[in-house]
Short mmCIF file of C-alpha atoms in Angstrom, two decimals:
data_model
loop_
_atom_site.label_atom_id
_atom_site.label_comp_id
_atom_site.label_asym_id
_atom_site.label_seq_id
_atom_site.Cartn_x
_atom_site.Cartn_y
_atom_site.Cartn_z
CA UNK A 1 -19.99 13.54 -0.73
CA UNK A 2 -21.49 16.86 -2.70
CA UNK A 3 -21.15 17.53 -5.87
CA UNK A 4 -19.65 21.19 -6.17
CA UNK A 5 -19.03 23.05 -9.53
CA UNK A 6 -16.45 24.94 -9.90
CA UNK A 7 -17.98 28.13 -8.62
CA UNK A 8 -18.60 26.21 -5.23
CA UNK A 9 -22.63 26.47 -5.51
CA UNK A 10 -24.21 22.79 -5.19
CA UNK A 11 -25.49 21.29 -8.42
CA UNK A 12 -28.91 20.52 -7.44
CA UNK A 13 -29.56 18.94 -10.95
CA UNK A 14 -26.69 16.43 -10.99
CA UNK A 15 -26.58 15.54 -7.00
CA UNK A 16 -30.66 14.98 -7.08
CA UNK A 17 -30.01 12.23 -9.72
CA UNK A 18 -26.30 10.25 -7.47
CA UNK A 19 -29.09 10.86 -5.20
CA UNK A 20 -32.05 8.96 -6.85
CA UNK A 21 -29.28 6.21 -8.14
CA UNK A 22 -28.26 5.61 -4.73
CA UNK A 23 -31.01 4.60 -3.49
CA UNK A 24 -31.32 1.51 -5.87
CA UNK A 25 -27.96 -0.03 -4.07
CA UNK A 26 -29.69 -4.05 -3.53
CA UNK A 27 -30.64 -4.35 0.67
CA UNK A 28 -27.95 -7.23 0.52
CA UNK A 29 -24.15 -6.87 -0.52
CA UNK A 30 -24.29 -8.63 -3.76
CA UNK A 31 -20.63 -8.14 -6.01
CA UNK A 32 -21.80 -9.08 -9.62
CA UNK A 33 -20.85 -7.89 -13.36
CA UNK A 34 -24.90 -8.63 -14.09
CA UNK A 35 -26.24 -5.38 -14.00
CA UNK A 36 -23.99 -3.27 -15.10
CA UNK A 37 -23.59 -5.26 -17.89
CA UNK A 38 -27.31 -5.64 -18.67
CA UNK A 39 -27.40 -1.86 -18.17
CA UNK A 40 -24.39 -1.11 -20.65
CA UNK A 41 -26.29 -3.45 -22.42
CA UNK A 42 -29.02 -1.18 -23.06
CA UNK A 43 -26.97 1.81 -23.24
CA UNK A 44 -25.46 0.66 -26.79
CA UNK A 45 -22.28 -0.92 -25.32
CA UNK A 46 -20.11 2.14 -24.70
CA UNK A 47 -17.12 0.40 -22.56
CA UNK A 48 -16.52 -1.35 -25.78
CA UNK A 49 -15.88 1.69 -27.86
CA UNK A 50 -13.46 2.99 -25.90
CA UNK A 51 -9.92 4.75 -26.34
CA UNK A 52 -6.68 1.77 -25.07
CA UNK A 53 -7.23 0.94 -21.53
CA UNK A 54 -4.84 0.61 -18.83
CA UNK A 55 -7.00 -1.16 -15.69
CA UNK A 56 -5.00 -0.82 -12.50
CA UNK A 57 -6.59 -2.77 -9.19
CA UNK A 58 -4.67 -2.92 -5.73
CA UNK A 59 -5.09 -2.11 -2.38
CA UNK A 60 -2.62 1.45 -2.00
CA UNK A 61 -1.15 3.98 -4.62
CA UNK A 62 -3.76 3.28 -7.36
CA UNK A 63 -4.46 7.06 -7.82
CA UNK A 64 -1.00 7.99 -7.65
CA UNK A 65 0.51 5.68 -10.23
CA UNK A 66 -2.61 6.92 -12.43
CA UNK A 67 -1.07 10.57 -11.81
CA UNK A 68 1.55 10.00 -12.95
CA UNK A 69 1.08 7.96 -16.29
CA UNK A 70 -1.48 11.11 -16.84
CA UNK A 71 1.02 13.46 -16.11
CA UNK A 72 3.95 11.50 -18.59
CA UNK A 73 0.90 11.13 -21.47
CA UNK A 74 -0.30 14.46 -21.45
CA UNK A 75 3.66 15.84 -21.60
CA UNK A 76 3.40 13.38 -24.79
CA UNK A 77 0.72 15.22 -25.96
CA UNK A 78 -1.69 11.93 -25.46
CA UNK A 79 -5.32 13.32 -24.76
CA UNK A 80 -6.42 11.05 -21.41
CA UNK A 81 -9.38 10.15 -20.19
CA UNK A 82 -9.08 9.41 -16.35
CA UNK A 83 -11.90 7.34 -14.52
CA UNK A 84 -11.04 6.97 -10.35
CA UNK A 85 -12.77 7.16 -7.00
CA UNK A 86 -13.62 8.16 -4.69
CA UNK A 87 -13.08 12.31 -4.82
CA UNK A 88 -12.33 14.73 -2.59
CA UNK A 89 -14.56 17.67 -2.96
CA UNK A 90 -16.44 17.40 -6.26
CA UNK A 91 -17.83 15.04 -7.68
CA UNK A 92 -16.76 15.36 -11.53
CA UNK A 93 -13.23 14.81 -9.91
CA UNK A 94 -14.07 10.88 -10.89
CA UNK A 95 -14.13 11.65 -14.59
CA UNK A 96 -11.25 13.48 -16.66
CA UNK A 97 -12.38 13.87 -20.08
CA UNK A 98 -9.72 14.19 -22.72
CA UNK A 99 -7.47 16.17 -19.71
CA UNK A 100 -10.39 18.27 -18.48
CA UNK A 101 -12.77 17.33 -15.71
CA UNK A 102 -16.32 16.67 -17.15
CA UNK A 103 -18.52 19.47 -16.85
CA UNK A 104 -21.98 19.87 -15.16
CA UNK A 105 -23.92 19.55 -18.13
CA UNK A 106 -22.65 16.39 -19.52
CA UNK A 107 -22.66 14.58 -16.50
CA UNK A 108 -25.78 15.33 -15.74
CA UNK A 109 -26.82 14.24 -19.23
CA UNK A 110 -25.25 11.27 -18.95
CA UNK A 111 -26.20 10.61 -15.24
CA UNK A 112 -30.12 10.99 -16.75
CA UNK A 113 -29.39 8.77 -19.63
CA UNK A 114 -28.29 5.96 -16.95
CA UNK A 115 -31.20 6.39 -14.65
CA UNK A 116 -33.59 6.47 -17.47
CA UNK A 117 -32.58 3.21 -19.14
CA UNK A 118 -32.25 2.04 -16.05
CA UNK A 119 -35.96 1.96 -15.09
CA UNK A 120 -36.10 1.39 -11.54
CA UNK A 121 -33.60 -1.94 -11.23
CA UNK A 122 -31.52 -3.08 -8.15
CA UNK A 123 -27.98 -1.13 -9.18
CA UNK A 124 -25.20 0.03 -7.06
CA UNK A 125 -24.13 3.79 -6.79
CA UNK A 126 -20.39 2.82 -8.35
CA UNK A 127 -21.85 0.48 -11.28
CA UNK A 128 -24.52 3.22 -12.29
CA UNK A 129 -21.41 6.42 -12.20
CA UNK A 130 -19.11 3.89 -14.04
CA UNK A 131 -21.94 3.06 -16.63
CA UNK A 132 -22.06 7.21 -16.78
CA UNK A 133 -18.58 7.83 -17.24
CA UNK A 134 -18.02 4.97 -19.97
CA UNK A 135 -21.02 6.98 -21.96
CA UNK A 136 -18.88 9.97 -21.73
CA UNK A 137 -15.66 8.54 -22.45
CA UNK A 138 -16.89 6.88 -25.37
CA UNK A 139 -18.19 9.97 -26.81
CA UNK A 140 -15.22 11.86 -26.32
CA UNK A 141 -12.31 11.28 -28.78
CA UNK A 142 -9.47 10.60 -26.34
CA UNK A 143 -6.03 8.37 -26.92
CA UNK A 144 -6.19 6.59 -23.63
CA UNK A 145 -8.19 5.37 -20.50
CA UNK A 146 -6.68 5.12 -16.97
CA UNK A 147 -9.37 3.37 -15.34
CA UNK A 148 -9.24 2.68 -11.77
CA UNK A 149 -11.00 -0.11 -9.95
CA UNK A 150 -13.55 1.06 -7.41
CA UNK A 151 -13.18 -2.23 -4.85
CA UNK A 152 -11.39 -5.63 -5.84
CA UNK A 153 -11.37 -6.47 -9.40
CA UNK A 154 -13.22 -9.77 -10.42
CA UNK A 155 -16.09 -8.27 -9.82
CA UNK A 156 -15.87 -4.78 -9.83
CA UNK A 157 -18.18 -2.94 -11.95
CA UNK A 158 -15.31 -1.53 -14.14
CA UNK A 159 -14.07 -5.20 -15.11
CA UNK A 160 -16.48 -5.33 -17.80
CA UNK A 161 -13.73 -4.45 -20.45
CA UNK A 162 -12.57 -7.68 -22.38
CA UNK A 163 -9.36 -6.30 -23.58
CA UNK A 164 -7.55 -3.73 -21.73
CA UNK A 165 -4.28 -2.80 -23.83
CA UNK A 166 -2.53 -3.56 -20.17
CA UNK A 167 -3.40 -4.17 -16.32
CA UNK A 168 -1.56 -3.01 -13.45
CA UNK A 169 -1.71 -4.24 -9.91
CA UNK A 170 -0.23 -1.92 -6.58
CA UNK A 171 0.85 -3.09 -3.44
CA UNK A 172 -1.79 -5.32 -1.87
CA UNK A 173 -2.95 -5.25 1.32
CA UNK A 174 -5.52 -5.92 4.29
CA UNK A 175 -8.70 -3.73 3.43
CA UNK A 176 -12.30 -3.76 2.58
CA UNK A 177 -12.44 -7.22 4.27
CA UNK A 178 -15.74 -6.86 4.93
CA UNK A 179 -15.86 -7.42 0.96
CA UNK A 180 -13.27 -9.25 0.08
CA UNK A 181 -12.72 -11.58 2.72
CA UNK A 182 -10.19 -11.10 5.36
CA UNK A 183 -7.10 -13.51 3.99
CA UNK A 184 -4.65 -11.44 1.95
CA UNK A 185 -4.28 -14.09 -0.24
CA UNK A 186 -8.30 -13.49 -1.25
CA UNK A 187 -7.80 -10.28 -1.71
CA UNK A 188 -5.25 -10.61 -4.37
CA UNK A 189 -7.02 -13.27 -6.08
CA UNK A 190 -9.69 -10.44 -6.42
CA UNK A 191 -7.56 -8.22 -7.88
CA UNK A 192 -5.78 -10.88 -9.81
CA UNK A 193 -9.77 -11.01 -11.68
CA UNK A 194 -8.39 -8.19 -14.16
CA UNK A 195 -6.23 -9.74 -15.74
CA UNK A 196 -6.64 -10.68 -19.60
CA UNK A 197 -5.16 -12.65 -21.97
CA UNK A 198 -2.72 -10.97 -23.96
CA UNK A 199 -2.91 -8.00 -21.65
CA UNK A 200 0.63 -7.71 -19.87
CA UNK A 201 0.04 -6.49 -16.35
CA UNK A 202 2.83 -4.75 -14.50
CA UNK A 203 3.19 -6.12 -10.92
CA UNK A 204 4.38 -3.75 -7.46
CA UNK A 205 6.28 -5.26 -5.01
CA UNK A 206 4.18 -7.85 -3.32
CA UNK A 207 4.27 -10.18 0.05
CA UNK A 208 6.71 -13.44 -0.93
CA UNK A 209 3.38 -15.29 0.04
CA UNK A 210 1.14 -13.95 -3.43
CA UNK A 211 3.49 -14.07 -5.91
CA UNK A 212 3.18 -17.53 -6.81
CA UNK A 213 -0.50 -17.30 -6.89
CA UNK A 214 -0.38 -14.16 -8.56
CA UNK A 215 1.61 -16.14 -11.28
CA UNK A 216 -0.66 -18.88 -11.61
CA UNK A 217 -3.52 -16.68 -12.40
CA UNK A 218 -1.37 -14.92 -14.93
CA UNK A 219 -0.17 -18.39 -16.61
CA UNK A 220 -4.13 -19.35 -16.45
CA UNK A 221 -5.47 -16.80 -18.73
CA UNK A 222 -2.49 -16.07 -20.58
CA UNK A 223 -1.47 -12.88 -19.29
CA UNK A 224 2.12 -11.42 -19.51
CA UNK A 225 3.20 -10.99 -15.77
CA UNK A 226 6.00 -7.94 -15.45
CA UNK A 227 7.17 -8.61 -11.88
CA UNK A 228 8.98 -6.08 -9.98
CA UNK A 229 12.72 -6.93 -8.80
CA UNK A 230 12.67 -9.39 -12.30
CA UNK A 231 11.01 -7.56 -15.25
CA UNK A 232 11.50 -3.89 -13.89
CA UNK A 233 12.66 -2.16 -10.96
CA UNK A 234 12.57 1.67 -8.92
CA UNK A 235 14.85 3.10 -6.10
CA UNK A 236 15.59 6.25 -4.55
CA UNK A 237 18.84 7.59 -3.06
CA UNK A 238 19.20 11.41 -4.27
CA UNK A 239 17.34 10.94 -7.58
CA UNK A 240 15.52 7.74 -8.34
CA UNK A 241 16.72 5.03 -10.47
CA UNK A 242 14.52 3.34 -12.94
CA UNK A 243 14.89 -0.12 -14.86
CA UNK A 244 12.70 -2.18 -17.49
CA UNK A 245 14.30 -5.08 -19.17
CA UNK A 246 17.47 -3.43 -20.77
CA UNK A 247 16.21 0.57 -20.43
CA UNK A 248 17.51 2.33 -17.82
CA UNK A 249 17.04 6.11 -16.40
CA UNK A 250 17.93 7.86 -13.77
CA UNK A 251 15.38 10.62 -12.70
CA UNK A 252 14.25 13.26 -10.06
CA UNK A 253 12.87 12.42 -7.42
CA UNK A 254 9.03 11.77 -7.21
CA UNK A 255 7.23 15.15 -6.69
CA UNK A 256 4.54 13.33 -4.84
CA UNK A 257 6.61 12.70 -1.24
CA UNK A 258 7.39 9.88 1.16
CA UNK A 259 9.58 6.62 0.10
CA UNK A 260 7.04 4.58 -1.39
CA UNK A 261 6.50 7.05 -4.18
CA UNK A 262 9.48 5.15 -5.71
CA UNK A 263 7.31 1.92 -6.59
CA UNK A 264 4.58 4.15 -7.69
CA UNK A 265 6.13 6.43 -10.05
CA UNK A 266 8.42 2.91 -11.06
CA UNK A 267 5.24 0.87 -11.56
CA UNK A 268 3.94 4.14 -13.62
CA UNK A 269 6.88 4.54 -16.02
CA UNK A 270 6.77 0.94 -16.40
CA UNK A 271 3.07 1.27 -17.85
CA UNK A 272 4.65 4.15 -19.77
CA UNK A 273 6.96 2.08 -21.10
CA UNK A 274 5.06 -0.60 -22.24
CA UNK A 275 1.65 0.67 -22.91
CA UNK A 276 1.74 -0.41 -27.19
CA UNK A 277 1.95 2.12 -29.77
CA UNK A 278 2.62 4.69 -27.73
CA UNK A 279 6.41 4.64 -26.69
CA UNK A 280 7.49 7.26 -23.94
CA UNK A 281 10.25 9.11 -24.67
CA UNK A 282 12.92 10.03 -21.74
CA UNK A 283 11.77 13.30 -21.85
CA UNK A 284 7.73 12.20 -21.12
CA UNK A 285 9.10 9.98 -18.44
CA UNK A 286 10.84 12.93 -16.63
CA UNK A 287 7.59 14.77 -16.59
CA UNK A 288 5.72 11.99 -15.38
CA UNK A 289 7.72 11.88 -12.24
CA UNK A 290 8.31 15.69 -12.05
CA UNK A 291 4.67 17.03 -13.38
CA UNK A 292 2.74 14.76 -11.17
CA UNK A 293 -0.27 16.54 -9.34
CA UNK A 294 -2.48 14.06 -6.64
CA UNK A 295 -3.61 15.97 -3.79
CA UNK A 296 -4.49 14.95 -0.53
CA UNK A 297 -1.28 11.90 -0.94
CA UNK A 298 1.16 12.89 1.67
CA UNK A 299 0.14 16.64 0.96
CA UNK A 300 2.25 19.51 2.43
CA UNK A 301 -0.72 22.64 2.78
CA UNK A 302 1.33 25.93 3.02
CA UNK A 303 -1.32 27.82 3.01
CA UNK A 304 -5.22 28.83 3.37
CA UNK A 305 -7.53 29.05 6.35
CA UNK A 306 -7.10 25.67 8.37
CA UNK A 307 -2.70 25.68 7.53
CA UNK A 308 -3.32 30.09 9.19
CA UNK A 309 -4.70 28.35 12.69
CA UNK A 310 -1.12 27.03 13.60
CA UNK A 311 2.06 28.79 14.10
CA UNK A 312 3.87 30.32 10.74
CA UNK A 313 7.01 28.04 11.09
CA UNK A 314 4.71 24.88 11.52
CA UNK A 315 4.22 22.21 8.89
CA UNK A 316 1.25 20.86 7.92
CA UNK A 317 0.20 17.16 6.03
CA UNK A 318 -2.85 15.60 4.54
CA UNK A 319 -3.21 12.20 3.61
CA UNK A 320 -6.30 10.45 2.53
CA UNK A 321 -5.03 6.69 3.59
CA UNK A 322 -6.82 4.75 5.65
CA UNK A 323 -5.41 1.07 6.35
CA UNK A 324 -2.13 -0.72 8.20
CA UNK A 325 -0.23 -0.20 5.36
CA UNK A 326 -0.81 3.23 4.07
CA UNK A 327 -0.38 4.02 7.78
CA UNK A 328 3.26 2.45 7.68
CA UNK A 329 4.37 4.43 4.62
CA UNK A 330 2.91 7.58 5.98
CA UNK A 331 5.05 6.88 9.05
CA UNK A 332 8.35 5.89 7.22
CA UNK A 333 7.59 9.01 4.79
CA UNK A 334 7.53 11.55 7.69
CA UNK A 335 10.16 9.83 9.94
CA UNK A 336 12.26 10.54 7.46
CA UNK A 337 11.86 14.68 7.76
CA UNK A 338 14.34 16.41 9.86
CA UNK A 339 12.83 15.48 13.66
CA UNK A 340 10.07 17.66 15.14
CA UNK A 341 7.02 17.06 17.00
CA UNK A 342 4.09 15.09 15.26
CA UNK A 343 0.99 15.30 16.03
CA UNK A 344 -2.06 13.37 14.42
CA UNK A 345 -5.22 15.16 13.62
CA UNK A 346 -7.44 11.57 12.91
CA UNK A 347 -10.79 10.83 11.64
CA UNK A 348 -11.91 7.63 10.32
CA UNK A 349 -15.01 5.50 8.77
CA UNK A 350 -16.46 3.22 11.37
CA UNK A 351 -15.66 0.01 9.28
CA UNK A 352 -11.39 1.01 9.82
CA UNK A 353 -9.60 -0.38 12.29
CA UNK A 354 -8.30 2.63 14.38
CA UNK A 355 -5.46 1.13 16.42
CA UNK A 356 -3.94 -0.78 13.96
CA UNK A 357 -4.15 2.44 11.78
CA UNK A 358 -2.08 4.07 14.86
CA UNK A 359 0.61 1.39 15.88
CA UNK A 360 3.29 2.21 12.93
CA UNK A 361 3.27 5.82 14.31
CA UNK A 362 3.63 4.35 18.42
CA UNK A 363 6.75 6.56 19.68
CA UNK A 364 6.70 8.79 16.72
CA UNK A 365 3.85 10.83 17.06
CA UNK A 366 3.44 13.26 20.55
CA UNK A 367 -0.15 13.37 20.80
CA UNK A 368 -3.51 12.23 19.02
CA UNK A 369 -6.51 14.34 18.17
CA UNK A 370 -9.62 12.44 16.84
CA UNK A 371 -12.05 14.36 15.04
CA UNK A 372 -15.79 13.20 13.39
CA UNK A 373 -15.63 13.46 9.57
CA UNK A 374 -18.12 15.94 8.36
CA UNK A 375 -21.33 14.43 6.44
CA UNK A 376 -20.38 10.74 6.91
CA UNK A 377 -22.80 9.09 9.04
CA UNK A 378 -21.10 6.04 8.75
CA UNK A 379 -18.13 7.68 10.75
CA UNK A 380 -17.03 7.17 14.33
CA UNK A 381 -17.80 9.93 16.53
CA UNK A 382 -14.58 11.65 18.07
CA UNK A 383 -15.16 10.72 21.46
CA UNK A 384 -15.80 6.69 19.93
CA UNK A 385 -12.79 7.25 17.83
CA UNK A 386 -10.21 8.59 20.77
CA UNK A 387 -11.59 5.18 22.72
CA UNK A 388 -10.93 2.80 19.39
CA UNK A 389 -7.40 4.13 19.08
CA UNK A 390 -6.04 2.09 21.37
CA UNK A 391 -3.58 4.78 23.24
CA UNK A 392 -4.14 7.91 24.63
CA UNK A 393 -6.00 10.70 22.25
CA UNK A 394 -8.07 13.93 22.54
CA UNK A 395 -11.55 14.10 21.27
CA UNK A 396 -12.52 17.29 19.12
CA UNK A 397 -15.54 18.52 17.54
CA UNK A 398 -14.24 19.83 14.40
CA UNK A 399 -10.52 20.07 12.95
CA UNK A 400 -10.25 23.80 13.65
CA UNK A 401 -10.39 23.13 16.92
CA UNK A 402 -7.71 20.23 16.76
CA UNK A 403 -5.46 22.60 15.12
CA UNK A 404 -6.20 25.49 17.31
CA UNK A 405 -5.57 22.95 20.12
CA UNK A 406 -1.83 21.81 18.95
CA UNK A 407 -0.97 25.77 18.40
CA UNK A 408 -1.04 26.15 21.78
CA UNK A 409 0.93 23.58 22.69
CA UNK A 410 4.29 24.56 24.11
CA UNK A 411 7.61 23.31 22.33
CA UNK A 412 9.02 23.46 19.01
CA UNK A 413 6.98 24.14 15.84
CA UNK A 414 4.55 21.20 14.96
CA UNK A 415 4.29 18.97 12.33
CA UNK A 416 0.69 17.93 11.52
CA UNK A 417 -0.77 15.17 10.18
CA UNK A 418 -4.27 14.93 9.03
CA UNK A 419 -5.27 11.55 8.34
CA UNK A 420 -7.34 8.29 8.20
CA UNK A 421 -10.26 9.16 5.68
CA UNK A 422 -9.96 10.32 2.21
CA UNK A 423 -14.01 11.35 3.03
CA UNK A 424 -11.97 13.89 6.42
CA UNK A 425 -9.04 14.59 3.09
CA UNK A 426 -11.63 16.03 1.68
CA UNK A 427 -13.61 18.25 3.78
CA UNK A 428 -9.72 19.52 4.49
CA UNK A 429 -9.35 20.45 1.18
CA UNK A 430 -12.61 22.58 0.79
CA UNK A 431 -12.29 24.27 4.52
CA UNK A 432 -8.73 25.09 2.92
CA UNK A 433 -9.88 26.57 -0.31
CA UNK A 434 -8.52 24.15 -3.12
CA UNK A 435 -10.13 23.76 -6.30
CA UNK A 436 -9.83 20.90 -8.36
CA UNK A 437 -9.18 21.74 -11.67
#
């Protein structure tokens, strides 16, 4: 994806070098801590003069729970830096420094820096932008890192810091499998690989099936294990309730939508909570929940050129998710809205699995409309995408004319859902006009 300044214009300077670093990814899929490390190496060490980290690994809500520990820190007046991936329309969106988003000038200084030290060697895109961002965050005076995993844990590049002030996992599910094998239970043993000793890690709601491995590779390397439904705990009725150990708070509802926002925001003020020497105060906590911004996560668009193509009393969504599972949640999150037509507006990487995507919204959603996603050429084509989905769906070229093509459908007002890619999220975004900030 570009990387667009704030102004909109391309950043030749900065997008020539992700360019240029790109093309070192090794021919063969090869997950190792080597080179990054022998890169930071060279760098002077930066990830290990960095601000507290909290490391948070899973398969869904990763970004969100992020938003909104940054959202309860900076209401603390905690300056955060924020490392996560991938972005939706720039791509300084991966590095927060001290609140702000890094600007062009440092990143490309620090993109040059990485390339130069580099000389040449076999390195993947995501370890040389992590090595990047953990020479900016170390150079920037900051109270706290959220740092995101890119893909698994053990051996994701960002797993080269020793001793994370606490770890967080999300909900776990099939993905990347092509990766990280295609047994769940691998997969969390992955993301199990950030755990620490010392380092308490704050479990989400997992399958009955992981939790005693989970626990095993807690007791191995010493690791505190906060387990939802034991240690802590989230619900919603009208507000949501919030436990850990003997606090308890009763709070807003998430201002990020859809159900499973509760374990998110839960897991969040649980981090919060125990995240040492910095205690939250009720008052941080409410803002965490209430002063949460993560676009393209269940994302209502009231406005701007692609929300003007449908009918004034339509609604329409963006989500970015892209697996079984986030599919389920967005179903459960918009079967819950007072009944209207959906229809899906879908584009997807060619490495998803379309119809399993599709089957939690069978007998919700009236109609399908697949779409390519825009400067991915590892995307299916609409027409291969409407034959993939595995029930009956109308090929597009572009998503104005998906939208254009539900307006004049006949019936009540619409409810839209654009969906399958955070890559089509996006493009969305940027037809739409949003600026991330």
């Amino acid at each position: 994806m570009a990387l667009l300044p704030a102004d909109g214009r391309p950043d030749s300077a900065a997008a020539e070098v992700l360019a240029r670093l790109g093309r070192l990814h090794p021919k063969t899929i090869d997950l190792s801590l080597d080179r990054i490390r022998g890169l930071l190496d060279d760098l002077g060490q930066p990830h290990r003069r960095l601000p507290p980290v909290v490391h948070v690994a899973g398969t869904n809500g990763k970004g969100s729970a992020i938003a909104y520990m940054r959202a309860g820190l900076e209401a603390a007046g905690r300056r955060v830096h924020v490392y996560s991936s991938p972005h939706l329309v720039r791509f300084a969106e991966r590095i927060r420094l001290a609140g702000r988003l890094i600007d062009d000038e440092r990143l490309l200084d620090c993109l040059q820096r990485c390339e130069d030290i580099n000389g040449g060697r076999p390195l993947t895109f995501f370890e040389a932008t992590t090595a990047a961002a953990f020479l900016a965050f170390a150079e920037t005076p900051a109270d706290v890192l959220l740092l995101e995993t890119g893909l698994g844990g053990r051996l994701d590049a960002t797993n080269v810091i020793e001793r994370p002030a606490l770890t967080a996992i999300t909900s776990l599910a099939l993905d990347h499998q092509d990766y990280l094998g295609p047994e769940l239970t691998g997969i969390a043993r992955e993301k199990a690989g950030i755990l620490k000793p010392g380092a308490a890690c704050v479990l989400a709601p997992q399958s009955a099936e992981l939790i005693p491995m989970l626990r095993e590779a807690a007791d191995k390397v010493g690791c505190p294990l906060l387990e939802h439904g034991r240690d802590w705990s989230s619900s919603t009725d009208d507000g949501l309730n919030w436990r850990d150990g003997a606090r308890r708070l009763r709070l807003p509802l998430p201002a990020l939508p859809g159900p499973h926002q509760a374990v998110n925001a839960g897991l969040a003020l649980t981090c919060l909570n125990r995240l040492p020497g910095m205690a939250a105060s009720d008052a941080d906590l409410f803002q965490a929940v209430t002063g949460v911004d993560w676009p393209a996560r269940l994302q209502r668009l009231h406005d701007g050129p692609l929300a003007a193509l449908l009918p004034s009393d339509s609604e329409l969504w963006l989500d970015g998710g892209h697996n079984q599972a986030a599919a389920a949640m967005l179903a459960r999150g918009l079967g819950a809205l007072p009944p209207r037509p959906l229809h899906l507006v879908l584009g997807m990487l060619s490495n998803r699995d379309p119809a399993a995507f599709l089957q939690p919204f069978a007998g919700l959603a009236a109609d399908i409309w697949t779409v390519p996603v825009a400067g991915e050429p590892n995307a299916f084509t609409a027409t291969d995408l409407a034959r993939a989905a595995g029930q009956p769906a109308t090929p597009t070229t572009d998503i104005a004319s998906a939208l254009s093509g539900i307006a004049e459908t006949r019936g009540p007002a619409p409810r839209v859902l654009i969906c399958g890619s955070l890559y089509l999220a996006g493009d969305v975004l940027r037809q739409n006009g949003w600026v991330p900030r």
